[in-house]
Every structure is written in structure tokens, then in C-alpha cells.
């Protein structure tokens, strides 16, 4: 099954690629490596605001991370000239979770993105990863994730 068939089977329609909110680009490529800028969680087209351990549960955070992963896949498709079949591997994911000082489930929140990459890209979606708790994310977003991928 192709990546596109997997997206369709999961009823995922890739959104329009976001525009940078500041002085950066959405992705940069060097050789066969593509670096995707951090994408923040959105819900119904608006920033998904909140803090894990305060007013957002781990399960909601996991859903937010999954939503970020969908946006990242859309940007990755743009970086591949419109063809996700060029993706050779998701190499690394870095997740920032807006959380209280005593919240310790950042890794479970980040699973929302990691699991989706596995569902879509299979073995090619298995990646190295970091998940951090941070005091705040731009615009009050609950999760921000960046990605590094190898493309053909």
C-alpha cells in the first residue's frame, strides 16, 4: 500500500502548507536531508492552546501531536516536490510539549506523532526522537514538533 493509500485509509486529507509566522522557512534541504521547521498544534484551524498538566490531558496532547504530524507530512510532501514517495526515511523527531514542571508524560504525548509516522511510512517511519517539556511555546500552543527526513 502506498503512502497515499495509507493516508486515504486513515481518512487523512493533507492541509495546505502553513506559512512561516516569523523570519524562517518551513523547510530547508541539504543533500538528501530535509529539515522541517517546528509546527505547532492546531485544532479546527486555530492554535491549539493549553498546557499539559494544567488544562490539557495526556490523551488530548497525544491528539494534538497527531495533528501536528499531519501538518508535518503536508510540509514534507511540499519539500518532496509534491511526491511523498520520495521519502526514504523519517530520521528524527523533536517534540516540545508545553507542560507544567511536574508533568512527566511528554514521551506519551509525542507518541501521537510517532505512531502516525509509523502507520503512514511503515519501517521508513521509525525514527530517533526527543521529547521535552517546556514552559511555553509560541502563541500558547500545547505542542510543537520538528522533523528531519531523508528523501530521494
CSV table of N, CA and C in Angstrom, one decimal:
chain,number,residue,atom,x,y,z
A,1,UNK,N,0.8,-1.2,0.0
A,1,UNK,CA,0.0,0.0,0.0
A,1,UNK,C,0.9,1.2,0.0
A,2,UNK,N,0.6,2.2,-0.9
A,2,UNK,CA,1.4,3.4,-1.0
A,2,UNK,C,1.1,4.3,0.2
A,3,UNK,N,2.0,5.3,0.4
A,3,UNK,CA,1.8,6.3,1.5
A,3,UNK,C,0.4,7.0,1.3
A,4,UNK,N,0.1,7.3,0.1
A,4,UNK,CA,-1.2,8.0,-0.2
A,4,UNK,C,-2.4,7.1,0.1
A,5,UNK,N,-2.2,5.8,-0.2
A,5,UNK,CA,-3.3,4.9,0.1
A,5,UNK,C,-3.5,4.8,1.6
A,6,UNK,N,-2.4,4.8,2.3
A,6,UNK,CA,-2.5,4.7,3.8
A,6,UNK,C,-3.2,6.0,4.4
A,7,UNK,N,-2.8,7.1,3.8
A,7,UNK,CA,-3.5,8.4,4.2
A,7,UNK,C,-5.0,8.3,4.0
A,8,UNK,N,-5.3,7.8,2.8
A,8,UNK,CA,-6.7,7.7,2.4
A,8,UNK,C,-7.5,6.7,3.4
A,9,UNK,N,-6.8,5.6,3.6
A,9,UNK,CA,-7.4,4.6,4.5
A,9,UNK,C,-7.7,5.2,5.9
A,10,UNK,N,-6.8,6.1,6.3
A,10,UNK,CA,-7.0,6.7,7.7
A,10,UNK,C,-7.9,8.0,7.6
A,11,UNK,N,-8.4,8.2,6.4
A,11,UNK,CA,-9.3,9.4,6.2
A,11,UNK,C,-8.5,10.7,6.5
A,12,UNK,N,-7.3,10.8,6.1
A,12,UNK,CA,-6.4,12.0,6.4
A,12,UNK,C,-6.3,12.7,5.0
A,13,UNK,N,-6.7,13.9,5.1
A,13,UNK,CA,-6.5,14.8,3.9
A,13,UNK,C,-5.5,15.8,4.3
A,14,UNK,N,-4.4,15.9,3.6
A,14,UNK,CA,-3.3,16.8,3.9
A,14,UNK,C,-3.7,18.2,3.7
A,15,UNK,N,-3.4,19.1,4.7
A,15,UNK,CA,-3.8,20.5,4.6
A,15,UNK,C,-2.9,21.3,3.7
A,16,UNK,N,-3.2,22.5,3.5
A,16,UNK,CA,-2.3,23.4,2.8
A,16,UNK,C,-1.1,23.7,3.7
A,17,UNK,N,0.0,23.8,3.1
A,17,UNK,CA,1.2,24.0,3.9
A,17,UNK,C,1.1,25.4,4.5
A,18,UNK,N,1.5,25.4,5.8
A,18,UNK,CA,1.4,26.7,6.6
A,18,UNK,C,2.5,27.6,6.1
A,19,UNK,N,2.3,28.9,6.3
A,19,UNK,CA,3.3,29.9,6.0
A,19,UNK,C,4.0,30.3,7.3
A,20,UNK,N,5.3,30.6,7.2
A,20,UNK,CA,6.1,30.9,8.4
A,20,UNK,C,5.5,32.1,9.1
A,21,UNK,N,5.5,32.0,10.5
A,21,UNK,CA,5.0,33.0,11.3
A,21,UNK,C,6.1,34.1,11.7
A,22,UNK,N,7.3,33.9,11.3
A,22,UNK,CA,8.4,34.8,11.6
A,22,UNK,C,9.5,34.7,10.5
A,23,UNK,N,10.7,35.0,10.9
A,23,UNK,CA,11.8,35.0,9.9
A,23,UNK,C,12.4,33.6,9.7
A,24,UNK,N,11.8,32.7,9.0
A,24,UNK,CA,12.3,31.4,8.8
A,24,UNK,C,11.6,30.8,7.6
A,25,UNK,N,12.0,29.7,7.1
A,25,UNK,CA,11.3,28.9,6.0
A,25,UNK,C,10.7,27.7,6.7
A,26,UNK,N,9.7,27.1,6.0
A,26,UNK,CA,9.1,25.9,6.5
A,26,UNK,C,10.0,24.7,6.5
A,27,UNK,N,10.9,24.6,5.5
A,27,UNK,CA,11.8,23.5,5.4
A,27,UNK,C,13.1,24.0,4.7
A,28,UNK,N,14.2,23.3,5.0
A,28,UNK,CA,15.4,23.6,4.3
A,28,UNK,C,16.0,22.2,3.9
A,29,UNK,N,16.7,22.1,2.8
A,29,UNK,CA,17.2,20.9,2.3
A,29,UNK,C,18.7,21.0,2.1
A,30,UNK,N,19.5,20.0,2.5
A,30,UNK,CA,20.9,20.0,2.2
A,30,UNK,C,21.1,18.5,1.8
A,31,UNK,N,21.6,18.3,0.6
A,31,UNK,CA,21.8,17.0,0.1
A,31,UNK,C,20.4,16.3,0.0
A,32,UNK,N,20.4,15.1,0.6
A,32,UNK,CA,19.1,14.3,0.6
A,32,UNK,C,18.4,14.5,2.0
A,33,UNK,N,18.8,15.4,2.8
A,33,UNK,CA,18.2,15.6,4.1
A,33,UNK,C,17.4,16.8,4.1
A,34,UNK,N,16.2,16.7,4.6
A,34,UNK,CA,15.2,17.8,4.7
A,34,UNK,C,15.0,18.1,6.2
A,35,UNK,N,15.1,19.3,6.6
A,35,UNK,CA,14.8,19.8,7.9
A,35,UNK,C,13.5,20.6,7.9
A,36,UNK,N,12.5,20.1,8.6
A,36,UNK,CA,11.2,20.8,8.7
A,36,UNK,C,11.2,21.6,10.0
A,37,UNK,N,10.8,22.9,9.8
A,37,UNK,CA,10.7,23.8,11.0
A,37,UNK,C,9.7,23.3,11.9
A,38,UNK,N,9.7,23.7,13.2
A,38,UNK,CA,8.7,23.3,14.1
A,38,UNK,C,7.3,23.8,13.7
A,39,UNK,N,6.4,22.8,13.8
A,39,UNK,CA,5.0,23.1,13.5
A,39,UNK,C,4.2,23.0,14.8
A,40,UNK,N,3.3,24.0,15.1
A,40,UNK,CA,2.6,24.0,16.3
A,40,UNK,C,1.2,23.3,16.1
A,41,UNK,N,0.7,22.8,17.2
A,41,UNK,CA,-0.6,22.1,17.1
A,41,UNK,C,-1.7,23.1,16.8
A,42,UNK,N,-2.6,22.6,15.9
A,42,UNK,CA,-3.8,23.4,15.6
A,42,UNK,C,-5.1,22.5,15.7
A,43,UNK,N,-6.1,23.1,16.1
A,43,UNK,CA,-7.4,22.4,16.2
A,43,UNK,C,-8.5,23.3,15.5
A,44,UNK,N,-9.1,22.7,14.5
A,44,UNK,CA,-10.1,23.5,13.8
A,44,UNK,C,-9.6,24.8,13.2
A,45,UNK,N,-8.3,24.7,12.7
A,45,UNK,CA,-7.7,25.8,12.0
A,45,UNK,C,-7.1,26.9,13.0
A,46,UNK,N,-7.2,26.7,14.3
A,46,UNK,CA,-6.7,27.7,15.2
A,46,UNK,C,-5.6,27.0,16.1
A,47,UNK,N,-4.8,27.9,16.6
A,47,UNK,CA,-3.7,27.3,17.5
A,47,UNK,C,-4.4,26.6,18.7
A,48,UNK,N,-3.9,25.4,18.9
A,48,UNK,CA,-4.4,24.5,20.0
A,48,UNK,C,-3.7,24.9,21.3
A,49,UNK,N,-4.3,25.8,22.0
A,49,UNK,CA,-3.7,26.4,23.2
A,49,UNK,C,-3.9,25.6,24.4
A,50,UNK,N,-2.9,25.5,25.3
A,50,UNK,CA,-3.0,24.8,26.6
A,50,UNK,C,-1.7,24.3,27.1
A,51,UNK,N,-1.8,23.9,28.3
A,51,UNK,CA,-0.6,23.3,29.0
A,51,UNK,C,-0.9,22.0,29.6
A,52,UNK,N,-0.1,21.0,29.2
A,52,UNK,CA,-0.2,19.7,29.7
A,52,UNK,C,0.1,19.7,31.2
A,53,UNK,N,-0.7,19.0,32.0
A,53,UNK,CA,-0.6,19.0,33.4
A,53,UNK,C,-1.4,20.1,34.1
A,54,UNK,N,-2.0,21.0,33.3
A,54,UNK,CA,-2.8,22.1,33.8
A,54,UNK,C,-4.2,22.0,33.3
A,55,UNK,N,-4.3,22.2,32.0
A,55,UNK,CA,-5.7,22.2,31.4
A,55,UNK,C,-5.8,21.3,30.1
A,56,UNK,N,-4.8,20.5,29.9
A,56,UNK,CA,-4.9,19.5,28.7
A,56,UNK,C,-4.4,18.2,29.3
A,57,UNK,N,-5.1,17.1,29.0
A,57,UNK,CA,-4.8,15.8,29.4
A,57,UNK,C,-3.7,15.2,28.4
A,58,UNK,N,-3.1,14.1,28.9
A,58,UNK,CA,-2.1,13.4,28.1
A,58,UNK,C,-2.8,12.9,26.8
A,59,UNK,N,-4.0,12.4,26.8
A,59,UNK,CA,-4.7,11.9,25.6
A,59,UNK,C,-5.0,13.1,24.6
A,60,UNK,N,-5.4,14.2,25.2
A,60,UNK,CA,-5.6,15.4,24.3
A,60,UNK,C,-4.2,15.9,23.7
A,61,UNK,N,-3.2,15.8,24.5
A,61,UNK,CA,-1.9,16.2,24.0
A,61,UNK,C,-1.4,15.2,22.9
A,62,UNK,N,-1.7,14.0,23.1
A,62,UNK,CA,-1.4,13.0,22.0
A,62,UNK,C,-2.1,13.3,20.7
A,63,UNK,N,-3.4,13.6,20.8
A,63,UNK,CA,-4.2,14.0,19.7
A,63,UNK,C,-3.6,15.3,19.0
A,64,UNK,N,-3.1,16.2,19.8
A,64,UNK,CA,-2.5,17.4,19.3
A,64,UNK,C,-1.2,17.1,18.5
A,65,UNK,N,-0.4,16.2,19.1
A,65,UNK,CA,0.8,15.8,18.4
A,65,UNK,C,0.5,15.1,17.1
A,66,UNK,N,-0.6,14.3,17.1
A,66,UNK,CA,-1.0,13.6,15.8
A,66,UNK,C,-1.4,14.7,14.8
A,67,UNK,N,-2.1,15.7,15.2
A,67,UNK,CA,-2.5,16.8,14.3
A,67,UNK,C,-1.3,17.5,13.8
A,68,UNK,N,-0.2,17.7,14.6
A,68,UNK,CA,1.0,18.3,14.1
A,68,UNK,C,1.7,17.4,13.1
A,69,UNK,N,1.6,16.1,13.3
A,69,UNK,CA,2.3,15.2,12.4
A,69,UNK,C,1.6,15.3,11.0
A,70,UNK,N,0.3,15.5,11.0
A,70,UNK,CA,-0.4,15.6,9.7
A,70,UNK,C,0.1,16.9,9.0
A,71,UNK,N,0.2,18.0,9.7
A,71,UNK,CA,0.8,19.2,9.1
A,71,UNK,C,2.2,19.0,8.6
A,72,UNK,N,3.0,18.3,9.4
A,72,UNK,CA,4.4,18.0,9.0
A,72,UNK,C,4.4,17.2,7.7
A,73,UNK,N,3.6,16.2,7.6
A,73,UNK,CA,3.5,15.4,6.4
A,73,UNK,C,3.2,16.2,5.2
A,74,UNK,N,2.3,17.2,5.3
A,74,UNK,CA,2.0,18.1,4.2
A,74,UNK,C,3.2,18.9,3.8
A,75,UNK,N,3.9,19.4,4.8
A,75,UNK,CA,5.1,20.2,4.5
A,75,UNK,C,6.2,19.3,3.9
A,76,UNK,N,6.3,18.1,4.4
A,76,UNK,CA,7.3,17.1,3.8
A,76,UNK,C,6.9,16.8,2.4
A,77,UNK,N,5.6,16.7,2.1
A,77,UNK,CA,5.2,16.5,0.7
A,77,UNK,C,5.7,17.7,-0.2
A,78,UNK,N,5.5,18.9,0.3
A,78,UNK,CA,6.0,20.1,-0.4
A,78,UNK,C,7.5,20.0,-0.6
A,79,UNK,N,8.2,19.6,0.4
A,79,UNK,CA,9.7,19.5,0.3
A,79,UNK,C,10.1,18.5,-0.7
A,80,UNK,N,9.2,17.5,-1.0
A,80,UNK,CA,9.5,16.4,-1.9
A,80,UNK,C,9.0,16.8,-3.3
A,81,UNK,N,8.7,18.0,-3.5
A,81,UNK,CA,8.1,18.4,-4.8
A,81,UNK,C,6.8,17.9,-5.1
A,82,UNK,N,6.0,17.6,-4.1
A,82,UNK,CA,4.6,17.1,-4.2
A,82,UNK,C,4.5,15.6,-4.2
A,83,UNK,N,5.6,14.9,-4.0
A,83,UNK,CA,5.6,13.4,-4.1
A,83,UNK,C,6.2,12.7,-2.9
A,84,UNK,N,5.3,12.3,-2.0
A,84,UNK,CA,5.7,11.6,-0.7
A,84,UNK,C,6.5,10.3,-1.0
A,85,UNK,N,6.3,9.8,-2.2
A,85,UNK,CA,7.0,8.6,-2.5
A,85,UNK,C,8.5,8.7,-2.5
A,86,UNK,N,9.0,10.0,-2.5
A,86,UNK,CA,10.4,10.3,-2.4
A,86,UNK,C,11.0,10.1,-1.0
A,87,UNK,N,10.1,10.0,0.0
A,87,UNK,CA,10.5,9.9,1.4
A,87,UNK,C,11.2,8.5,1.5
A,88,UNK,N,12.5,8.6,1.9
A,88,UNK,CA,13.2,7.3,2.2
A,88,UNK,C,13.2,7.0,3.7
A,89,UNK,N,13.1,8.0,4.5
A,89,UNK,CA,13.1,7.7,6.0
A,89,UNK,C,12.8,9.0,6.8
A,90,UNK,N,12.0,8.8,7.8
A,90,UNK,CA,11.8,9.8,8.8
A,90,UNK,C,13.0,9.5,9.8
A,91,UNK,N,13.9,10.5,9.9
A,91,UNK,CA,15.1,10.3,10.6
A,91,UNK,C,15.0,10.6,12.1
A,92,UNK,N,14.5,11.8,12.3
A,92,UNK,CA,14.4,12.3,13.7
A,92,UNK,C,13.2,13.2,13.9
A,93,UNK,N,12.6,13.1,15.1
A,93,UNK,CA,11.5,13.9,15.5
A,93,UNK,C,11.9,14.6,16.8
A,94,UNK,N,11.7,15.9,16.9
A,94,UNK,CA,11.9,16.6,18.2
A,94,UNK,C,10.6,17.3,18.6
A,95,UNK,N,10.1,16.9,19.8
A,95,UNK,CA,8.8,17.4,20.3
A,95,UNK,C,9.0,18.3,21.5
A,96,UNK,N,8.3,19.4,21.5
A,96,UNK,CA,8.3,20.3,22.6
A,96,UNK,C,6.9,20.3,23.1
A,97,UNK,N,6.7,20.0,24.4
A,97,UNK,CA,5.4,19.9,25.0
A,97,UNK,C,5.3,21.0,26.1
A,98,UNK,N,4.3,21.9,25.8
A,98,UNK,CA,4.1,23.0,26.8
A,98,UNK,C,3.5,22.3,28.0
A,99,UNK,N,4.3,22.3,29.1
A,99,UNK,CA,3.8,21.5,30.3
A,99,UNK,C,4.3,22.1,31.6
A,100,UNK,N,3.5,21.7,32.6
A,100,UNK,CA,3.9,22.2,34.0
A,100,UNK,C,5.2,21.5,34.4
A,101,UNK,N,5.8,22.0,35.5
A,101,UNK,CA,7.0,21.5,35.9
A,101,UNK,C,6.9,20.1,36.5
A,102,UNK,N,5.7,19.6,36.9
A,102,UNK,CA,5.6,18.3,37.4
A,102,UNK,C,5.0,17.3,36.4
A,103,UNK,N,4.7,17.7,35.2
A,103,UNK,CA,4.2,16.8,34.1
A,103,UNK,C,5.4,16.0,33.6
A,104,UNK,N,5.2,14.7,33.5
A,104,UNK,CA,6.3,13.9,33.0
A,104,UNK,C,6.0,12.9,31.9
A,105,UNK,N,4.9,13.2,31.2
A,105,UNK,CA,4.4,12.3,30.1
A,105,UNK,C,4.6,12.8,28.7
A,106,UNK,N,5.7,13.7,28.6
A,106,UNK,CA,6.0,14.2,27.2
A,106,UNK,C,6.1,13.2,26.2
A,107,UNK,N,6.8,12.1,26.6
A,107,UNK,CA,7.0,10.9,25.7
A,107,UNK,C,5.7,10.3,25.2
A,108,UNK,N,4.7,10.3,26.1
A,108,UNK,CA,3.4,9.7,25.7
A,108,UNK,C,2.6,10.7,24.8
A,109,UNK,N,2.8,12.0,25.0
A,109,UNK,CA,2.2,13.0,24.1
A,109,UNK,C,2.8,12.8,22.7
A,110,UNK,N,4.1,12.7,22.7
A,110,UNK,CA,4.8,12.7,21.4
A,110,UNK,C,4.5,11.4,20.6
A,111,UNK,N,4.1,10.3,21.3
A,111,UNK,CA,3.6,9.1,20.6
A,111,UNK,C,2.5,9.4,19.6
A,112,UNK,N,1.7,10.4,19.8
A,112,UNK,CA,0.7,10.8,18.8
A,112,UNK,C,1.3,11.0,17.4
A,113,UNK,N,2.4,11.7,17.4
A,113,UNK,CA,3.1,11.9,16.1
A,113,UNK,C,3.8,10.7,15.7
A,114,UNK,N,4.6,10.1,16.5
A,114,UNK,CA,5.5,8.9,16.2
A,114,UNK,C,4.6,7.8,15.7
A,115,UNK,N,3.5,7.5,16.3
A,115,UNK,CA,2.7,6.4,15.9
A,115,UNK,C,2.1,6.6,14.5
A,116,UNK,N,1.7,7.9,14.2
A,116,UNK,CA,1.2,8.2,12.9
A,116,UNK,C,2.2,8.0,11.8
A,117,UNK,N,3.5,8.5,12.1
A,117,UNK,CA,4.5,8.3,11.1
A,117,UNK,C,4.7,6.8,10.8
A,118,UNK,N,4.6,6.0,11.8
A,118,UNK,CA,4.8,4.6,11.7
A,118,UNK,C,3.6,4.0,10.8
A,119,UNK,N,2.4,4.5,11.1
A,119,UNK,CA,1.3,4.0,10.3
A,119,UNK,C,1.4,4.4,8.8
A,120,UNK,N,1.8,5.6,8.6
A,120,UNK,CA,1.9,6.0,7.2
A,120,UNK,C,3.1,5.5,6.4
A,121,UNK,N,4.3,5.6,7.1
A,121,UNK,CA,5.6,5.3,6.4
A,121,UNK,C,6.1,3.9,6.8
A,122,UNK,N,5.5,3.1,7.6
A,122,UNK,CA,6.0,1.8,8.0
A,122,UNK,C,7.4,1.8,8.5
A,123,UNK,N,8.2,0.9,8.1
A,123,UNK,CA,9.6,0.9,8.6
A,123,UNK,C,10.3,2.2,8.3
A,124,UNK,N,10.0,2.8,7.2
A,124,UNK,CA,10.6,4.1,6.9
A,124,UNK,C,10.2,5.2,7.9
A,125,UNK,N,9.2,5.0,8.6
A,125,UNK,CA,8.7,6.0,9.6
A,125,UNK,C,9.3,5.8,11.0
A,126,UNK,N,10.1,4.8,11.2
A,126,UNK,CA,10.7,4.6,12.5
A,126,UNK,C,11.9,5.6,12.6
A,127,UNK,N,11.9,6.3,13.7
A,127,UNK,CA,12.8,7.4,13.8
A,127,UNK,C,13.4,7.6,15.2
A,128,UNK,N,14.5,8.3,15.3
A,128,UNK,CA,15.1,8.7,16.6
A,128,UNK,C,14.2,9.9,17.0
A,129,UNK,N,14.2,10.1,18.4
A,129,UNK,CA,13.3,11.1,18.9
A,129,UNK,C,13.8,11.7,20.2
A,130,UNK,N,13.4,13.0,20.4
A,130,UNK,CA,13.5,13.6,21.7
A,130,UNK,C,12.2,14.3,22.0
A,131,UNK,N,11.8,14.2,23.3
A,131,UNK,CA,10.5,14.9,23.7
A,131,UNK,C,10.9,15.7,25.0
A,132,UNK,N,10.6,17.0,24.9
A,132,UNK,CA,11.0,17.9,26.0
A,132,UNK,C,9.7,18.5,26.6
A,133,UNK,N,9.7,18.8,27.9
A,133,UNK,CA,8.7,19.7,28.5
A,133,UNK,C,9.3,21.1,28.5
A,134,UNK,N,8.5,22.0,28.1
A,134,UNK,CA,9.0,23.4,28.1
A,134,UNK,C,7.9,24.3,28.8
A,135,UNK,N,8.4,25.4,29.2
A,135,UNK,CA,7.5,26.4,30.0
A,135,UNK,C,6.4,27.0,29.1
A,136,UNK,N,6.8,27.2,27.8
A,136,UNK,CA,5.8,27.9,26.9
A,136,UNK,C,6.2,27.6,25.5
A,137,UNK,N,5.3,27.7,24.6
A,137,UNK,CA,5.5,27.6,23.2
A,137,UNK,C,4.9,28.8,22.5
A,138,UNK,N,5.4,29.3,21.4
A,138,UNK,CA,4.8,30.4,20.7
A,138,UNK,C,3.2,30.3,20.6
A,139,UNK,N,2.6,31.4,20.9
A,139,UNK,CA,1.1,31.6,20.8
A,139,UNK,C,0.4,30.7,21.8
A,140,UNK,N,1.1,30.2,22.8
A,140,UNK,CA,0.5,29.3,23.8
A,140,UNK,C,0.1,27.9,23.3
A,141,UNK,N,0.7,27.5,22.2
A,141,UNK,CA,0.4,26.2,21.7
A,141,UNK,C,0.8,25.1,22.7
A,142,UNK,N,0.0,24.0,22.6
A,142,UNK,CA,0.3,22.9,23.6
A,142,UNK,C,1.5,22.0,23.1
A,143,UNK,N,1.7,21.9,21.8
A,143,UNK,CA,2.8,21.0,21.3
A,143,UNK,C,3.4,21.7,20.1
A,144,UNK,N,4.7,21.5,19.9
A,144,UNK,CA,5.4,21.9,18.7
A,144,UNK,C,6.3,20.8,18.4
A,145,UNK,N,6.4,20.4,17.1
A,145,UNK,CA,7.2,19.3,16.6
A,145,UNK,C,8.0,19.7,15.4
A,146,UNK,N,9.3,19.3,15.3
A,146,UNK,CA,10.1,19.5,14.1
A,146,UNK,C,10.5,18.1,13.7
A,147,UNK,N,10.9,18.0,12.4
A,147,UNK,CA,11.2,16.7,11.8
A,147,UNK,C,12.4,16.8,10.9
A,148,UNK,N,13.2,15.7,10.8
A,148,UNK,CA,14.3,15.6,9.9
A,148,UNK,C,14.0,14.3,9.1
A,149,UNK,N,14.1,14.4,7.7
A,149,UNK,CA,13.8,13.3,6.9
A,149,UNK,C,14.8,13.2,5.8
A,150,UNK,N,15.0,11.9,5.3
A,150,UNK,CA,15.8,11.7,4.1
A,150,UNK,C,14.9,11.4,3.0
A,151,UNK,N,15.2,12.1,1.9
A,151,UNK,CA,14.4,11.9,0.6
A,151,UNK,C,15.3,11.5,-0.5
A,152,UNK,N,14.7,10.9,-1.5
A,152,UNK,CA,15.4,10.5,-2.7
A,152,UNK,C,15.6,11.7,-3.7
